[in-house]
CSV table of C-alpha atoms and ligand atoms in Angstrom, one decimal:
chain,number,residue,atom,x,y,z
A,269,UNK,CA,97.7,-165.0,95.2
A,270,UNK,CA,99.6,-165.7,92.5
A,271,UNK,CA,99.4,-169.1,90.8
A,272,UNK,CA,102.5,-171.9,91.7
A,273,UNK,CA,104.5,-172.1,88.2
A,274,UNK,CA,104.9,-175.7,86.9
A,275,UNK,CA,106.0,-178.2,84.7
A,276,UNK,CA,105.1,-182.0,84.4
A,277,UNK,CA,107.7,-183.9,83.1
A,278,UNK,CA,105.9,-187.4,82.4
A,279,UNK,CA,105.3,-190.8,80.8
A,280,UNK,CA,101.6,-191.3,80.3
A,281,UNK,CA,100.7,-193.8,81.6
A,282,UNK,CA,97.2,-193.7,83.1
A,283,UNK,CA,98.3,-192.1,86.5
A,284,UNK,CA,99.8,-189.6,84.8
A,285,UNK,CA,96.8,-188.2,82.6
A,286,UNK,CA,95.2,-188.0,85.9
A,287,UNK,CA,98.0,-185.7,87.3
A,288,UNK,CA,97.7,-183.8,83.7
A,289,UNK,CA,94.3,-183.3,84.5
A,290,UNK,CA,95.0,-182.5,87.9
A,291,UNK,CA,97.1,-179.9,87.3
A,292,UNK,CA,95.7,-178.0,84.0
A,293,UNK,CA,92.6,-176.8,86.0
A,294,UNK,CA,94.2,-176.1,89.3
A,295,UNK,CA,93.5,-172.6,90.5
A,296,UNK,CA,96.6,-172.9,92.5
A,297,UNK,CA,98.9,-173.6,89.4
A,298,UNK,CA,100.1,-172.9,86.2
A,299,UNK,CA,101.2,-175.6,84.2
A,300,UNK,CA,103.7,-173.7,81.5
A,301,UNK,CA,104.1,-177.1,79.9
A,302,UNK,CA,104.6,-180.7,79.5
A,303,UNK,CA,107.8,-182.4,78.3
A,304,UNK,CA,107.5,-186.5,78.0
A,305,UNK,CA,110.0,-189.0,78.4
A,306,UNK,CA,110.3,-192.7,77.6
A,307,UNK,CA,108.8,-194.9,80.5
A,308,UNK,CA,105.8,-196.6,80.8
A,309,UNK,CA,105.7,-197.2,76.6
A,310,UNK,CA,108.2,-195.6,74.2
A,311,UNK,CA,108.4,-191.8,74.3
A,312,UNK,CA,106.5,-191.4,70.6
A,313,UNK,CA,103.3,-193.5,72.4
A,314,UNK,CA,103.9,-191.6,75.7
A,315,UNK,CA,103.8,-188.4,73.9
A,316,UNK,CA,100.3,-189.4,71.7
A,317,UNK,CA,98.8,-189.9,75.2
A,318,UNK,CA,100.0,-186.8,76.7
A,319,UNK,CA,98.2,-185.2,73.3
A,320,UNK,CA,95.2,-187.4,73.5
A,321,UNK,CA,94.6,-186.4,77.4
A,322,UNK,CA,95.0,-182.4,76.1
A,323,UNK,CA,93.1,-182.5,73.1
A,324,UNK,CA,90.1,-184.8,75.1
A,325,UNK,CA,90.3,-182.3,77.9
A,326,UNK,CA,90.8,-179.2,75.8
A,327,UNK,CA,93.9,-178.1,77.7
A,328,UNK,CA,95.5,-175.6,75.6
A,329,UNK,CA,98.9,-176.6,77.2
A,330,UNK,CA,102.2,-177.3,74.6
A,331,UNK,CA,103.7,-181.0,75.0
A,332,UNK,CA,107.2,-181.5,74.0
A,333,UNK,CA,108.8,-184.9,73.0
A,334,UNK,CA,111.7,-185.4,75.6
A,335,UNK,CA,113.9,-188.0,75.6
A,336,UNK,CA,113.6,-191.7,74.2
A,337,UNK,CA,116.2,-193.5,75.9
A,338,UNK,CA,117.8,-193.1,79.3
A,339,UNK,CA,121.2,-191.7,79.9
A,340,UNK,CA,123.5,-194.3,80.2
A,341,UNK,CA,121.7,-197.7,80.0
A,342,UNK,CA,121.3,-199.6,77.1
A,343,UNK,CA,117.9,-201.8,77.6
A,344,UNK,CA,114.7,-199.6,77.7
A,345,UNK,CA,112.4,-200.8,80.0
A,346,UNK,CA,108.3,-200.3,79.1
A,347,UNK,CA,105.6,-200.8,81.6
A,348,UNK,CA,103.1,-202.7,79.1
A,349,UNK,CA,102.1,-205.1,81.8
A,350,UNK,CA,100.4,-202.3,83.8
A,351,UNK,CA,99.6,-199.7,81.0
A,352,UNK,CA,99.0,-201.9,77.9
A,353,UNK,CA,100.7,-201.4,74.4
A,354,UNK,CA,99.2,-198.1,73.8
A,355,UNK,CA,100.9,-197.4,77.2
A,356,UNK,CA,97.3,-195.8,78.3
A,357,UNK,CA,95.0,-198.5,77.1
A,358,UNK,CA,91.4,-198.4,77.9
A,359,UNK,CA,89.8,-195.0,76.7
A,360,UNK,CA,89.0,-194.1,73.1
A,361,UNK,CA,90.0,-190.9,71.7
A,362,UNK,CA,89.1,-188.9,68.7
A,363,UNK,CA,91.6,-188.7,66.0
A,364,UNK,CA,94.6,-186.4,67.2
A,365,UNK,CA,94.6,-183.0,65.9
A,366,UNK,CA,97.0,-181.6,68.6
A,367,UNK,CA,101.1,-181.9,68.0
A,368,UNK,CA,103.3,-181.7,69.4
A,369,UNK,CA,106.1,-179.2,70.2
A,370,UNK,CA,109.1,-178.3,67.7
A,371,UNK,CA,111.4,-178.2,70.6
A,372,UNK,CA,112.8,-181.0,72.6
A,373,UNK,CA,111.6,-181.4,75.8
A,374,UNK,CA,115.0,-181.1,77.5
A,375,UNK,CA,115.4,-177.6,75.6
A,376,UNK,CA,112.1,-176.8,77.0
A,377,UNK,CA,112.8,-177.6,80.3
A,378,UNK,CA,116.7,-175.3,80.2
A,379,UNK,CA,114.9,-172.2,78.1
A,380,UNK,CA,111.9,-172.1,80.3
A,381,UNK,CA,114.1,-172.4,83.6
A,382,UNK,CA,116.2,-169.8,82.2
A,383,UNK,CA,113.7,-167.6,81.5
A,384,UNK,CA,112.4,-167.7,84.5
A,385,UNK,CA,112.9,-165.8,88.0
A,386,UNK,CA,113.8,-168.8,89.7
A,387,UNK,CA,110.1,-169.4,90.6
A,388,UNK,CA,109.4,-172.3,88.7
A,389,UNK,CA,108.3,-176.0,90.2
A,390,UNK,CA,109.9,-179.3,88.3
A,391,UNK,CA,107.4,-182.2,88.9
A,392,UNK,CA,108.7,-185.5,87.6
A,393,UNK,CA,106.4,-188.5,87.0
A,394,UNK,CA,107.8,-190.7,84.5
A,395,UNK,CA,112.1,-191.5,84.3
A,396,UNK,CA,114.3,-188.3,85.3
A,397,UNK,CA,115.8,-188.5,82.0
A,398,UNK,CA,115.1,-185.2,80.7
A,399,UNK,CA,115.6,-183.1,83.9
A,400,UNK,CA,118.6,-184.8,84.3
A,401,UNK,CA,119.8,-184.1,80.9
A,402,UNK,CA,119.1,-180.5,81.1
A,403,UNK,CA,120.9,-180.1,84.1
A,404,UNK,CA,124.2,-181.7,82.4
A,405,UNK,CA,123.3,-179.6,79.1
A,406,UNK,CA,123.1,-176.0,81.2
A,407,UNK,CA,123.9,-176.2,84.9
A,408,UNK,CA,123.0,-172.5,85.5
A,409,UNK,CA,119.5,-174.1,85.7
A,410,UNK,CA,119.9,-175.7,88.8
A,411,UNK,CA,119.5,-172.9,90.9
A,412,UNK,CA,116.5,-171.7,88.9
A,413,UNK,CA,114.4,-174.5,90.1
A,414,UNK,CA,112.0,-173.4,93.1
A,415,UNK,CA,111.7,-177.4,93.8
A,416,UNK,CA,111.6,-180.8,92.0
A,417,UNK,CA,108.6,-182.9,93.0
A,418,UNK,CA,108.8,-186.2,91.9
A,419,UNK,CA,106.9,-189.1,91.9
A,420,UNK,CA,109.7,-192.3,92.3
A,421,UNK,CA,111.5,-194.4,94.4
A,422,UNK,CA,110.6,-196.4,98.0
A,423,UNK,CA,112.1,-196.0,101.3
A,424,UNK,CA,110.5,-199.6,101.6
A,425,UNK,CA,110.1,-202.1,98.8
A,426,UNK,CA,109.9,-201.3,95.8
A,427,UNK,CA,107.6,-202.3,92.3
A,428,UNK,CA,109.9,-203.7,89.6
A,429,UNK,CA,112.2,-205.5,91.8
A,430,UNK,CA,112.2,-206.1,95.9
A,431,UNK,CA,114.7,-202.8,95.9
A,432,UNK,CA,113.6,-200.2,93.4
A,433,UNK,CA,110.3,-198.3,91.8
A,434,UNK,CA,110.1,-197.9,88.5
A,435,UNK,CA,110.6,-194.2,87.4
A,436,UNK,CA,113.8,-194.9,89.3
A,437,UNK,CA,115.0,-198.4,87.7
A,438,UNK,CA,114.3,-197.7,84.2
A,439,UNK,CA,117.1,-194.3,84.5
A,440,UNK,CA,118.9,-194.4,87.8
A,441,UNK,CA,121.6,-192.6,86.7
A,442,UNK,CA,119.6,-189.9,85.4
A,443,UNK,CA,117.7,-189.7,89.1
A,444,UNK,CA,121.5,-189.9,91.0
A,445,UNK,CA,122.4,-186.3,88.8
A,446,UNK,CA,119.2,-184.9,90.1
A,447,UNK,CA,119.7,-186.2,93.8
A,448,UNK,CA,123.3,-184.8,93.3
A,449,UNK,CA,122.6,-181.6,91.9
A,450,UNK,CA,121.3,-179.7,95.5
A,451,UNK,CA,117.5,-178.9,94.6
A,452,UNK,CA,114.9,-179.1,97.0
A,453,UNK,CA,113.4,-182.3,96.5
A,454,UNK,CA,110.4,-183.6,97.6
A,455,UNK,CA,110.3,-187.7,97.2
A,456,UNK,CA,106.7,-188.9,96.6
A,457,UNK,CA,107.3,-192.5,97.1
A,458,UNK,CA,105.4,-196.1,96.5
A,459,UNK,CA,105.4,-195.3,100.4
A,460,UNK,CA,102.5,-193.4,100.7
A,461,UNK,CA,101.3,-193.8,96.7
A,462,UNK,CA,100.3,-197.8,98.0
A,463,UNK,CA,98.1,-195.9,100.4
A,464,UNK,CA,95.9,-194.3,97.7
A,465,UNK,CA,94.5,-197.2,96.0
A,466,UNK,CA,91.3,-196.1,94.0
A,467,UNK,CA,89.1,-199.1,94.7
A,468,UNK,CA,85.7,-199.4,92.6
A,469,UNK,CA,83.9,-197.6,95.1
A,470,UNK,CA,86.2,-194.5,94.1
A,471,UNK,CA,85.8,-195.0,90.7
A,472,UNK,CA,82.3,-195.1,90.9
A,473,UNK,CA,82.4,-191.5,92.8
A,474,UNK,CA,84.5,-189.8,90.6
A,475,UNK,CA,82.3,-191.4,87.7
A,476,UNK,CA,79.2,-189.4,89.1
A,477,UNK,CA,80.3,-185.7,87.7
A,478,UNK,CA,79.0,-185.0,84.5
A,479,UNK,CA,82.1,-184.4,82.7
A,480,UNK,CA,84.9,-185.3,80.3
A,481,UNK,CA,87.2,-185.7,83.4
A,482,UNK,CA,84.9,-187.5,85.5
A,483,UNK,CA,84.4,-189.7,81.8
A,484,UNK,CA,88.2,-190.4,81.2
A,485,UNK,CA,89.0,-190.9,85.0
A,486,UNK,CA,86.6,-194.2,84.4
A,487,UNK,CA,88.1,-195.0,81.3
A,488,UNK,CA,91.2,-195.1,82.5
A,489,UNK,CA,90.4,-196.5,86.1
A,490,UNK,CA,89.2,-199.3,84.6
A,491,UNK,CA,91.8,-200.8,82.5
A,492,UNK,CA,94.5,-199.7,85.4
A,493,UNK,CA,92.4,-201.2,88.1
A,494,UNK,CA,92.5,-204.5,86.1
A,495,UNK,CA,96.3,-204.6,85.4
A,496,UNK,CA,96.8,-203.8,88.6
A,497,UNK,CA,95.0,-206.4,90.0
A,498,UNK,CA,96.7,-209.1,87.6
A,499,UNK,CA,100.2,-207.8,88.6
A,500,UNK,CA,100.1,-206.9,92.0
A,501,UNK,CA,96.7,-208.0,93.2
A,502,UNK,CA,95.5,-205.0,94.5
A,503,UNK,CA,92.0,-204.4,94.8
A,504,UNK,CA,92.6,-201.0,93.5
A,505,UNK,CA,95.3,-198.9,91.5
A,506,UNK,CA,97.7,-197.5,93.9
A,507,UNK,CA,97.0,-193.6,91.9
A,508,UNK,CA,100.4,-192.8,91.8
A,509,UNK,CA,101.8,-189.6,89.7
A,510,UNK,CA,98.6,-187.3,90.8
A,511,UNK,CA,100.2,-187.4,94.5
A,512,UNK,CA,102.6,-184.7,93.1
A,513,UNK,CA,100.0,-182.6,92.3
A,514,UNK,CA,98.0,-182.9,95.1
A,515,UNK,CA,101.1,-182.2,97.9
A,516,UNK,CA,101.4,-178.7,95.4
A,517,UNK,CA,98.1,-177.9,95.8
A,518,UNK,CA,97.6,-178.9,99.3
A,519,UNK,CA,101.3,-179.5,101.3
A,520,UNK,CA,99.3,-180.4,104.5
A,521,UNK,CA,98.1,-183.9,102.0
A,522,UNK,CA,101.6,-185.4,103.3
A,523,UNK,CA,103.9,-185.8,106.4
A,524,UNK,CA,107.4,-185.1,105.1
A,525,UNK,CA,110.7,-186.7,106.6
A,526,UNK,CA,113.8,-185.3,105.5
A,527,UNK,CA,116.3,-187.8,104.8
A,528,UNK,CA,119.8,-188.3,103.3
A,529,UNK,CA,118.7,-190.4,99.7
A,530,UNK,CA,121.6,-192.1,97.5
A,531,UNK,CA,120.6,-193.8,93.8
A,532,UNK,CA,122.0,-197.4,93.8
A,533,UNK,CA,123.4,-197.1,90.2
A,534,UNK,CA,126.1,-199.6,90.8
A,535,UNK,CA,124.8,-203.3,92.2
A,536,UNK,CA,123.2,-205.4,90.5
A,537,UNK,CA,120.4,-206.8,92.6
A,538,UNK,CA,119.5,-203.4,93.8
A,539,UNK,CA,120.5,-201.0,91.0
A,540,UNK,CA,117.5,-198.2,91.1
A,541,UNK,CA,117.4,-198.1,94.8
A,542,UNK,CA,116.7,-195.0,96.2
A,543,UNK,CA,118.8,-195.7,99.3
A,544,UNK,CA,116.4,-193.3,101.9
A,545,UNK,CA,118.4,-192.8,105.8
A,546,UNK,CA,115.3,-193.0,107.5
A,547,UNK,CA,117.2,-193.3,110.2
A,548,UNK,CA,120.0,-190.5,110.0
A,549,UNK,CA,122.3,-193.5,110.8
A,550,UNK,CA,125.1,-192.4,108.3
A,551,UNK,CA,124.8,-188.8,109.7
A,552,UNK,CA,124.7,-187.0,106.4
A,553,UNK,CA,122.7,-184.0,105.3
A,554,UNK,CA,119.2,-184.3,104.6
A,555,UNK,CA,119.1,-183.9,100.6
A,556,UNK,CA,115.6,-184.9,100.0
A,557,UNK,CA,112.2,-184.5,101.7
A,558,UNK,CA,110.6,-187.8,101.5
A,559,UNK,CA,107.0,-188.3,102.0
A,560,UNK,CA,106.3,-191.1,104.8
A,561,UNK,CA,102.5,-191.1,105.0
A,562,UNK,CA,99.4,-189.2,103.2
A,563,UNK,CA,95.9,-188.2,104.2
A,564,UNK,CA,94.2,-190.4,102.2
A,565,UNK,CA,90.7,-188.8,102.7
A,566,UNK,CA,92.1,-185.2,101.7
A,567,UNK,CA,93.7,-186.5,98.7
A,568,UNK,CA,90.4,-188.2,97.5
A,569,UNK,CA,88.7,-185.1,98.3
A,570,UNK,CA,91.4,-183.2,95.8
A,571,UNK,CA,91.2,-185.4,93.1
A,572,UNK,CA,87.0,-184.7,93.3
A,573,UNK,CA,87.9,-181.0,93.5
A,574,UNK,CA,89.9,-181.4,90.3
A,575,UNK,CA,87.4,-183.4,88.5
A,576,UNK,CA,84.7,-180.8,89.6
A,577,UNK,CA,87.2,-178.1,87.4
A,578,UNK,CA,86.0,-179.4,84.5
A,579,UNK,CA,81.7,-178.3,85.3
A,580,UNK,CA,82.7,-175.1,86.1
A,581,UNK,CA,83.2,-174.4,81.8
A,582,UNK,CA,86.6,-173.1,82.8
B,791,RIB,O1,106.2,-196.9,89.8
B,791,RIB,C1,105.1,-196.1,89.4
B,791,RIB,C2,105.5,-195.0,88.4
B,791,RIB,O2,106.0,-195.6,87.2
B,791,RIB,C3,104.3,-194.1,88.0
B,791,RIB,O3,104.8,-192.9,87.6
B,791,RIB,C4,103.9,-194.9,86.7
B,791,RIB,O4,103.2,-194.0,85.8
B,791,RIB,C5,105.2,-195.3,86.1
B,791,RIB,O5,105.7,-194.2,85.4
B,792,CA,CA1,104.4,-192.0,85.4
């Protein structure tokens, strides 16, 4: 069977390496590239990490710089409470070799979609800037996307204030073009990304492999456990961005709801909400597919599988 075509469009950000790693060694998929956006730290920090996790995990994969500042709003939020100043604080890498792309990431993102037979899988885990941006840039790339996966927004409360998740917040305009443009979208949510919390116990079984990945995923687990902890108080890091990944390499991982979603990119109090009809109360079209719970034993069970890609001298 042929592999899923991908790319990650991200902010690393500890959860995010993990979906990196995730997705470089899937059998199931081909990751054509990663473009990085401003999010968690500024997009030049963002894209070191995105090179650090490659070069550490010897993923021959090209990383594209992507865009530094969202679409329309003027204050650029960083996530340095939860991912340090580095923006993945915690492991130590060797110097970096690797660079990074010529090409922007948003030119990436049109020529690759272009290129392309209309087979290709968008996942989003950082701010939708640059998706958004190349769908402005060249509209004909809409309908070359097979789907956009994307890790953001909360049918229930949200992480940065009571209404709205961060990936959202930080560019909600940029997420209101995507949500606008008529993709298939598949909404991976603090709704079921709360569920997956990787408690010590976790940590300590992914630690047991005897591998670079198993080596960063403690590294990393660590100093995102303890943030996490001091922020929201969880016992464990809710491990976000690799739930993309895993619903692509296993669907049956979530139960979908298809639901009518609108960006609040107006109010105040709630700008950044994704505003998710649960309900079908307003009687609109379904434009999203939002995930409402997750197997939380499977998805353990993937993330092992894709630590386990890293023995196998692949
Ligand atoms: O709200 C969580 C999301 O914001 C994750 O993608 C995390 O990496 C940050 O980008
Ligand atoms: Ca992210």
């Amino acid at each position: 069977m042929d592999k899923r075509k991908i790319i990650l469009d991200c902010d690393p950000g500890h959860d995010d390496a993990i979906a990196i790693m995730l997705a470089a060694k899937s059998g199931l998929l081909e990751l054509l590239g990663i473009s990085v956006v401003a999010g968690n730290q500024t997009v030049e920090k963002t894209v070191r990490n995105a090179l650090n996790v490659c070069q550490y995990l010897k993923l021959d994969v090209p990383v594209y710089q992507g865009c530094k500042q969202p679409m329309i709003r003027e204050k650029q939020m960083v996530a340095g409470d939860i991912h340090g100043e580095s923006g993945m604080d915690g492991p130590v890498f060797e110097p970096l070799v690797k660079t990074a792309e010529k090409k922007h990431g948003v030119q990436f993102i049109i020529d690759t979609l272009l290129g392309s037979e209309g087979d290709i899988t968008v996942v989003t885990t950082g701010p939708m800037t640059n998706l958004a941006m190349a769908m402005r840039l060249c509209p004909e790339i809409i309908s070359k996307i097979e789907e956009v996966v994307l890790m953001g927004g909360c049918y229930q409360l949200g992480n940065v204030t009571p209404a709205a998740e961060f990936n959202i917040i930080v560019d909600a305009d940029a997420a209101h073009v995507v949500f606008t443009s008529g993709c298939k979208i598949t909404m991976v949510g603090l709704d079921v990304t709360r569920k997956v919390l990787c408690y010590p116990e976790i940590v300590e079984r992914m630690g047991k492999q005897d591998n670079a990945a198993a080596r960063l995923f403690v590294d990393l687990m660590k100093f995102f456990n303890k943030s996490q902890k001091e922020v929201y108080g969880w016992e464990g890091g809710p491990l976000h961005d690799p739930v993309t990944i895993a619903y692509l390499i296993d669907p049956s991982v979530l139960t979908i709801k298809e639901m009518y979603t609108e960006i609040d990119i107006r109010s105040e109090q709630s700008y950044g909400r994704t505003n998710c009809d649960f309900f079908h109360y307003s009687g609109k079209e379904p434009n999203s597919r939002v995930a409402v719970d997750i197997d939380v034993e499977k998805f353990w069970d993937i993330i092992e599988d894709g630590i386990r890609q890293y023995s196998q001298g692949g």
